[in-house]
Structures are given as structure tokens and as C-alpha cells.
Amino acid sequence: DTEVTQTPKHLVMGMTNKKSLKCEQHMGHRAMYWYKQKAKKPPELMFVYSYEKLSINESVPSRFSPECPNSSLLNLHLHALQPEDSALYLCASSHSTMRQVGDIQYFGAGTRLSVL
Amino acid sequence: ELKVEQNPLFLSMQEGKNYTIYCNYSTTSDRLYWYRQDPGKSLESLFVLLSNGAVKQEGRLMASLDTKARLSTLHITAAVHDLSATYFCAVDRVPFNKFYFGSGTKLNVKP
């Protein structure tokens, strides 16, 4: 099973709302990632969690707040977003963040977010 | 900063034809990934190339890696419509498994 599950699939929110994106994997992976992807662009890394600890924050605005409650779950809390934050948000996981042979990142289907 | 360049960015081809997508990267890395993305969908892993000279094939797709030239190719043989998608290459960087993606190549195979 190489499945990464993201919910919800679609989300529409106003600029004053608070919402959360959820990501789950049961592959025993210890590294999890959040990416943002705008239309016709490659994914842009936002955050990396390694063994439930935040290891990389790519200078993401504080209106995005990641959380890793356990090794299987990754959340992205959203607050006071801007219309330009509308995008496809992808979660991924991999065996670890240490350099290992064939350390593929497996991606979820994404949450398509629209900020009005 | 590691840069990854893909070309072409757009590729329109007829079924049955062959073509190659190129992926160049700017600094030393010996691990390269190819992903496929269908419109509005997630990224699907196609190949992981781990060392210089690595070649992998799956169906009509074949990927190769030349670490000395910092170049990977994705060769499409006898294209079919089902291969229409956007293809991304990505290179990772020690010590973290942080991917640097190319811009993507949007492939359209016409019936």
C-alpha cells in the first residue's frame, strides 16, 4: 500500500476563516511534507517533518501552521489566508529524510483550495 | 541553489512517434526522480535513478541518468494518447530528502 490520503479534496474559504487540511499515511514513513502547487507550475516545498519534528520551513508565512500529531498524521492549519494562496496543496511522505537508496516521495491526491 | 531545467516545456506529438524529454541540473546529485501528473491529480512516481549510467524502462517510457553531464532523459517510444500528462523530473539534496523539481513538460499525444 503506497497510499497517502488527503482530506478534504476541495475547500473554499473566506479570508477570515480558519480551516485545516489533513494528511494520513500508513506506510510507516517517518518523513512527511507539505507542498503548494499553482496551476501549470511544479510543486513548491513548504514544510518537512522528520520523526514528527519540523525540520524544514521554506519561509512560509505564519498564516500556514503545520502540525504532526503522530507519525501517520500531518495537518496544515490555515488562518487569514489571501486569495493568492489558492492552489493545490499536496502532502507527501517518504521512508525518512536521511539519504537512503530509492527514497521516493509518495504524494497524496491533494486538496484544491480556493480563498475568496 | 540547485536548479533543474526541463525541456521542452510543451510537447505535442502524434501517436506512434518517438521523443525525448531532457532534464538538466546544476550541481552534483546522483539521485533523480521522474514523476507523472495528470490534470488536477497528484504526482505518480515513475522512476528513481540512483547512479551514473542507470537506465530504467517501464512500458513505452525509458529513463536514463548521466551524472557527469548532469543530465537525465525520459524517452517515449511509439507514443499513445494515454501518455498525455505533465512529466516532472526532480533532484534531491543531502542531508534532507528535499526535492528540487523541474518546470515540467506537458505532453499531448494526438490520436
GROMACS .gro file of C-alpha atoms in nm:
model
  227
    1ASP     CA    1   0.000   0.000   0.000
    2THR     CA    2   0.159   0.325  -0.114
    3GLU     CA    3  -0.135   0.548  -0.037
    4VAL     CA    4  -0.126   0.894   0.110
    5THR     CA    5  -0.476   1.017   0.190
    6GLN     CA    6  -0.565   1.385   0.197
    7THR     CA    7  -0.888   1.546   0.311
    8PRO     CA    8  -1.080   1.739   0.208
    9LYS     CA    9  -1.040   1.714  -0.169
   10HIS     CA   10  -1.178   2.063  -0.219
   11LEU     CA   11  -1.201   2.358   0.018
   12VAL     CA   12  -1.343   2.705  -0.028
   13MET     CA   13  -1.277   2.953   0.250
   14GLY     CA   14  -1.303   3.321   0.318
   15MET     CA   15  -1.009   3.530   0.423
   16THR     CA   16  -1.125   3.538   0.786
   17ASN     CA   17  -1.188   3.164   0.818
   18LYS     CA   18  -0.983   2.904   0.998
   19LYS     CA   19  -0.960   2.564   0.838
   20SER     CA   20  -0.732   2.261   0.842
   21LEU     CA   21  -0.602   2.021   0.583
   22LYS     CA   22  -0.535   1.665   0.684
   23CYS     CA   23  -0.291   1.406   0.552
   24GLU     CA   24  -0.255   1.044   0.658
   25GLN     CA   25  -0.025   0.758   0.562
   26HIS     CA   26   0.013   0.406   0.699
   27MET     CA   27   0.332   0.303   0.526
   28GLY     CA   28   0.548   0.354   0.833
   29HIS     CA   29   0.714   0.654   0.672
   30ARG     CA   30   0.889   0.891   0.912
   31ALA     CA   31   0.914   1.191   0.681
   32MET     CA   32   0.615   1.395   0.568
   33TYR     CA   33   0.593   1.700   0.350
   34TRP     CA   34   0.359   1.979   0.250
   35TYR     CA   35   0.381   2.127  -0.099
   36LYS     CA   36   0.192   2.406  -0.270
   37GLN     CA   37   0.128   2.381  -0.642
   38LYS     CA   38  -0.006   2.660  -0.858
   39ALA     CA   39  -0.155   2.584  -1.199
   40LYS     CA   40   0.099   2.479  -1.461
   41LYS     CA   41   0.386   2.503  -1.210
   42PRO     CA   42   0.591   2.242  -1.026
   43PRO     CA   43   0.521   2.174  -0.660
   44GLU     CA   44   0.690   2.410  -0.415
   45LEU     CA   45   0.807   2.270  -0.086
   46MET     CA   46   0.655   2.432   0.223
   47PHE     CA   47   0.739   2.213   0.522
   48VAL     CA   48   0.922   1.892   0.605
   49TYR     CA   49   0.864   1.684   0.916
   50SER     CA   50   1.114   1.420   1.016
   51TYR     CA   51   1.026   1.186   1.301
   52GLU     CA   52   0.738   1.418   1.396
   53LYS     CA   53   0.966   1.720   1.426
   54LEU     CA   54   0.964   2.016   1.191
   55SER     CA   55   1.293   2.004   1.004
   56ILE     CA   56   1.237   2.244   0.715
   57ASN     CA   57   1.021   2.555   0.688
   58GLU     CA   58   1.070   2.718   0.348
   59SER     CA   59   0.999   3.067   0.482
   60VAL     CA   60   0.626   3.004   0.467
   61PRO     CA   61   0.400   3.284   0.604
   62SER     CA   62   0.270   3.224   0.954
   63ARG     CA   63  -0.088   3.204   0.828
   64PHE     CA   64   0.009   2.845   0.743
   65SER     CA   65   0.076   2.638   1.053
   66PRO     CA   66   0.182   2.274   1.022
   67GLU     CA   67   0.133   2.010   1.285
   68CYS     CA   68   0.242   1.648   1.308
   69PRO     CA   69   0.046   1.482   1.592
   70ASN     CA   70   0.197   1.140   1.526
   71SER     CA   71   0.400   0.952   1.268
   72SER     CA   72   0.096   0.883   1.049
   73LEU     CA   73  -0.074   1.222   1.051
   74LEU     CA   74   0.013   1.563   0.918
   75ASN     CA   75  -0.210   1.869   0.940
   76LEU     CA   76  -0.188   2.212   0.787
   77HIS     CA   77  -0.382   2.478   0.975
   78LEU     CA   78  -0.495   2.776   0.772
   79HIS     CA   79  -0.587   3.117   0.907
   80ALA     CA   80  -0.641   3.456   0.745
   81LEU     CA   81  -0.538   3.337   0.403
   82GLN     CA   82  -0.514   3.557   0.097
   83PRO     CA   83  -0.664   3.493  -0.247
   84GLU     CA   84  -0.314   3.429  -0.383
   85ASP     CA   85  -0.293   3.128  -0.151
   86SER     CA   86  -0.544   2.950  -0.372
   87ALA     CA   87  -0.366   2.642  -0.505
   88LEU     CA   88  -0.343   2.265  -0.491
   89TYR     CA   89  -0.188   2.158  -0.161
   90LEU     CA   90  -0.008   1.827  -0.179
   91CYS     CA   91   0.108   1.609   0.104
   92ALA     CA   92   0.385   1.354   0.055
   93SER     CA   93   0.566   1.100   0.265
   94SER     CA   94   0.890   0.906   0.238
   95HIS     CA   95   1.073   0.646   0.436
   96SER     CA   96   1.287   0.910   0.605
   97THR     CA   97   1.478   1.228   0.533
   98MET     CA   98   1.814   1.057   0.566
   99ARG     CA   99   1.974   0.976   0.237
  100GLN     CA  100   1.869   0.622   0.159
  101VAL     CA  101   1.857   0.432  -0.160
  102GLY     CA  102   1.541   0.494  -0.358
  103ASP     CA  103   1.381   0.725  -0.103
  104ILE     CA  104   1.079   0.804  -0.315
  105GLN     CA  105   0.825   1.059  -0.202
  106TYR     CA  106   0.468   0.934  -0.235
  107PHE     CA  107   0.213   1.204  -0.297
  108GLY     CA  108  -0.149   1.232  -0.193
  109ALA     CA  109  -0.422   1.343  -0.431
  110GLY     CA  110  -0.414   1.694  -0.292
  111THR     CA  111  -0.659   1.950  -0.157
  112ARG     CA  112  -0.770   2.213  -0.404
  113LEU     CA  113  -0.805   2.531  -0.201
  114SER     CA  114  -0.989   2.842  -0.311
  115VAL     CA  115  -0.965   3.156  -0.097
  116LEU     CA  116  -1.236   3.411  -0.163
  117GLU     CA  117   2.072   2.693  -0.507
  118LEU     CA  118   2.021   2.381  -0.712
  119LYS     CA  119   1.844   2.448  -1.042
  120VAL     CA  120   1.664   2.190  -1.251
  121GLU     CA  121   1.571   2.265  -1.610
  122GLN     CA  122   1.347   2.062  -1.830
  123ASN     CA  123   1.291   2.090  -2.200
  124PRO     CA  124   1.079   2.111  -2.387
  125LEU     CA  125   0.812   2.267  -2.168
  126PHE     CA  126   0.541   2.165  -2.411
  127LEU     CA  127   0.540   1.871  -2.646
  128SER     CA  128   0.269   1.785  -2.891
  129MET     CA  129   0.322   1.463  -3.079
  130GLN     CA  130   0.139   1.210  -3.289
  131GLU     CA  131   0.067   0.861  -3.172
  132GLY     CA  132   0.334   0.617  -3.277
  133LYS     CA  133   0.618   0.869  -3.273
  134ASN     CA  134   0.924   0.874  -3.051
  135TYR     CA  135   1.051   1.166  -2.848
  136THR     CA  136   1.281   1.258  -2.562
  137ILE     CA  137   1.239   1.492  -2.266
  138TYR     CA  138   1.556   1.634  -2.115
  139CYS     CA  139   1.632   1.724  -1.755
  140ASN     CA  140   1.948   1.917  -1.664
  141TYR     CA  141   2.051   2.005  -1.312
  142SER     CA  142   2.309   2.249  -1.187
  143THR     CA  143   2.501   2.079  -0.907
  144THR     CA  144   2.620   1.735  -0.818
  145SER     CA  145   2.350   1.490  -0.731
  146ASP     CA  146   2.334   1.121  -0.807
  147ARG     CA  147   1.971   1.058  -0.746
  148LEU     CA  148   1.700   1.167  -0.985
  149TYR     CA  149   1.327   1.104  -0.996
  150TRP     CA  150   1.065   1.117  -1.268
  151TYR     CA  151   0.701   1.179  -1.186
  152ARG     CA  152   0.385   1.197  -1.394
  153GLN     CA  153   0.093   1.425  -1.317
  154ASP     CA  154  -0.247   1.411  -1.486
  155PRO     CA  155  -0.452   1.734  -1.486
  156GLY     CA  156  -0.588   1.813  -1.140
  157LYS     CA  157  -0.434   1.497  -1.000
  158SER     CA  158  -0.144   1.406  -0.780
  159LEU     CA  159   0.209   1.307  -0.876
  160GLU     CA  160   0.278   0.946  -0.960
  161SER     CA  161   0.630   0.812  -0.922
  162LEU     CA  162   0.766   0.668  -1.246
  163PHE     CA  163   1.138   0.611  -1.198
  164VAL     CA  164   1.417   0.656  -0.947
  165LEU     CA  165   1.765   0.672  -1.098
  166LEU     CA  166   2.032   0.616  -0.839
  167SER     CA  167   2.368   0.618  -1.011
  168ASN     CA  168   2.556   0.721  -1.319
  169GLY     CA  169   2.454   0.519  -1.622
  170ALA     CA  170   2.131   0.399  -1.464
  171VAL     CA  171   1.862   0.307  -1.713
  172LYS     CA  172   1.509   0.206  -1.626
  173GLN     CA  173   1.220   0.111  -1.852
  174GLU     CA  174   0.851   0.072  -1.796
  175GLY     CA  175   0.631   0.013  -2.096
  176ARG     CA  176   0.687   0.287  -2.352
  177LEU     CA  177   0.895   0.502  -2.117
  178MET     CA  178   1.267   0.470  -2.059
  179ALA     CA  179   1.470   0.694  -1.828
  180SER     CA  180   1.845   0.730  -1.808
  181LEU     CA  181   2.092   0.924  -1.597
  182ASP     CA  182   2.434   1.071  -1.677
  183THR     CA  183   2.564   1.225  -1.357
  184LYS     CA  184   2.880   1.357  -1.522
  185ALA     CA  185   2.675   1.558  -1.770
  186ARG     CA  186   2.411   1.628  -1.500
  187LEU     CA  187   2.151   1.511  -1.745
  188SER     CA  188   1.859   1.273  -1.737
  189THR     CA  189   1.640   1.179  -2.030
  190LEU     CA  190   1.291   1.037  -2.049
  191HIS     CA  191   1.243   0.864  -2.382
  192ILE     CA  192   0.898   0.791  -2.516
  193THR     CA  193   0.867   0.511  -2.768
  194ALA     CA  194   0.566   0.480  -3.000
  195ALA     CA  195   0.359   0.726  -2.802
  196VAL     CA  196  -0.005   0.657  -2.723
  197HIS     CA  197  -0.275   0.900  -2.614
  198ASP     CA  198  -0.275   0.760  -2.259
  199LEU     CA  199   0.074   0.903  -2.208
  200SER     CA  200  -0.064   1.257  -2.226
  201ALA     CA  201   0.026   1.422  -1.893
  202THR     CA  202   0.281   1.655  -1.738
  203TYR     CA  203   0.615   1.494  -1.658
  204PHE     CA  204   0.839   1.631  -1.386
  205CYS     CA  205   1.196   1.544  -1.304
  206ALA     CA  206   1.325   1.611  -0.954
  207VAL     CA  207   1.665   1.601  -0.791
  208ASP     CA  208   1.718   1.568  -0.420
  209ARG     CA  209   1.981   1.719  -0.194
  210VAL     CA  210   2.159   1.587   0.113
  211PRO     CA  211   2.113   1.573   0.402
  212PHE     CA  212   1.740   1.607   0.361
  213ASN     CA  213   1.521   1.445   0.105
  214LYS     CA  214   1.432   1.788  -0.030
  215PHE     CA  215   1.321   1.773  -0.390
  216TYR     CA  216   1.406   2.032  -0.649
  217PHE     CA  217   1.156   1.999  -0.932
  218GLY     CA  218   1.198   2.088  -1.294
  219SER     CA  219   0.933   2.310  -1.455
  220GLY     CA  220   0.758   2.011  -1.604
  221THR     CA  221   0.695   1.901  -1.961
  222LYS     CA  222   0.335   1.897  -2.074
  223LEU     CA  223   0.297   1.614  -2.321
  224ASN     CA  224  -0.001   1.595  -2.554
  225VAL     CA  225  -0.023   1.285  -2.769
  226LYS     CA  226  -0.270   1.327  -3.050
  227PRO     CA  227  -0.468   1.026  -3.166
   0.00000   0.00000   0.00000
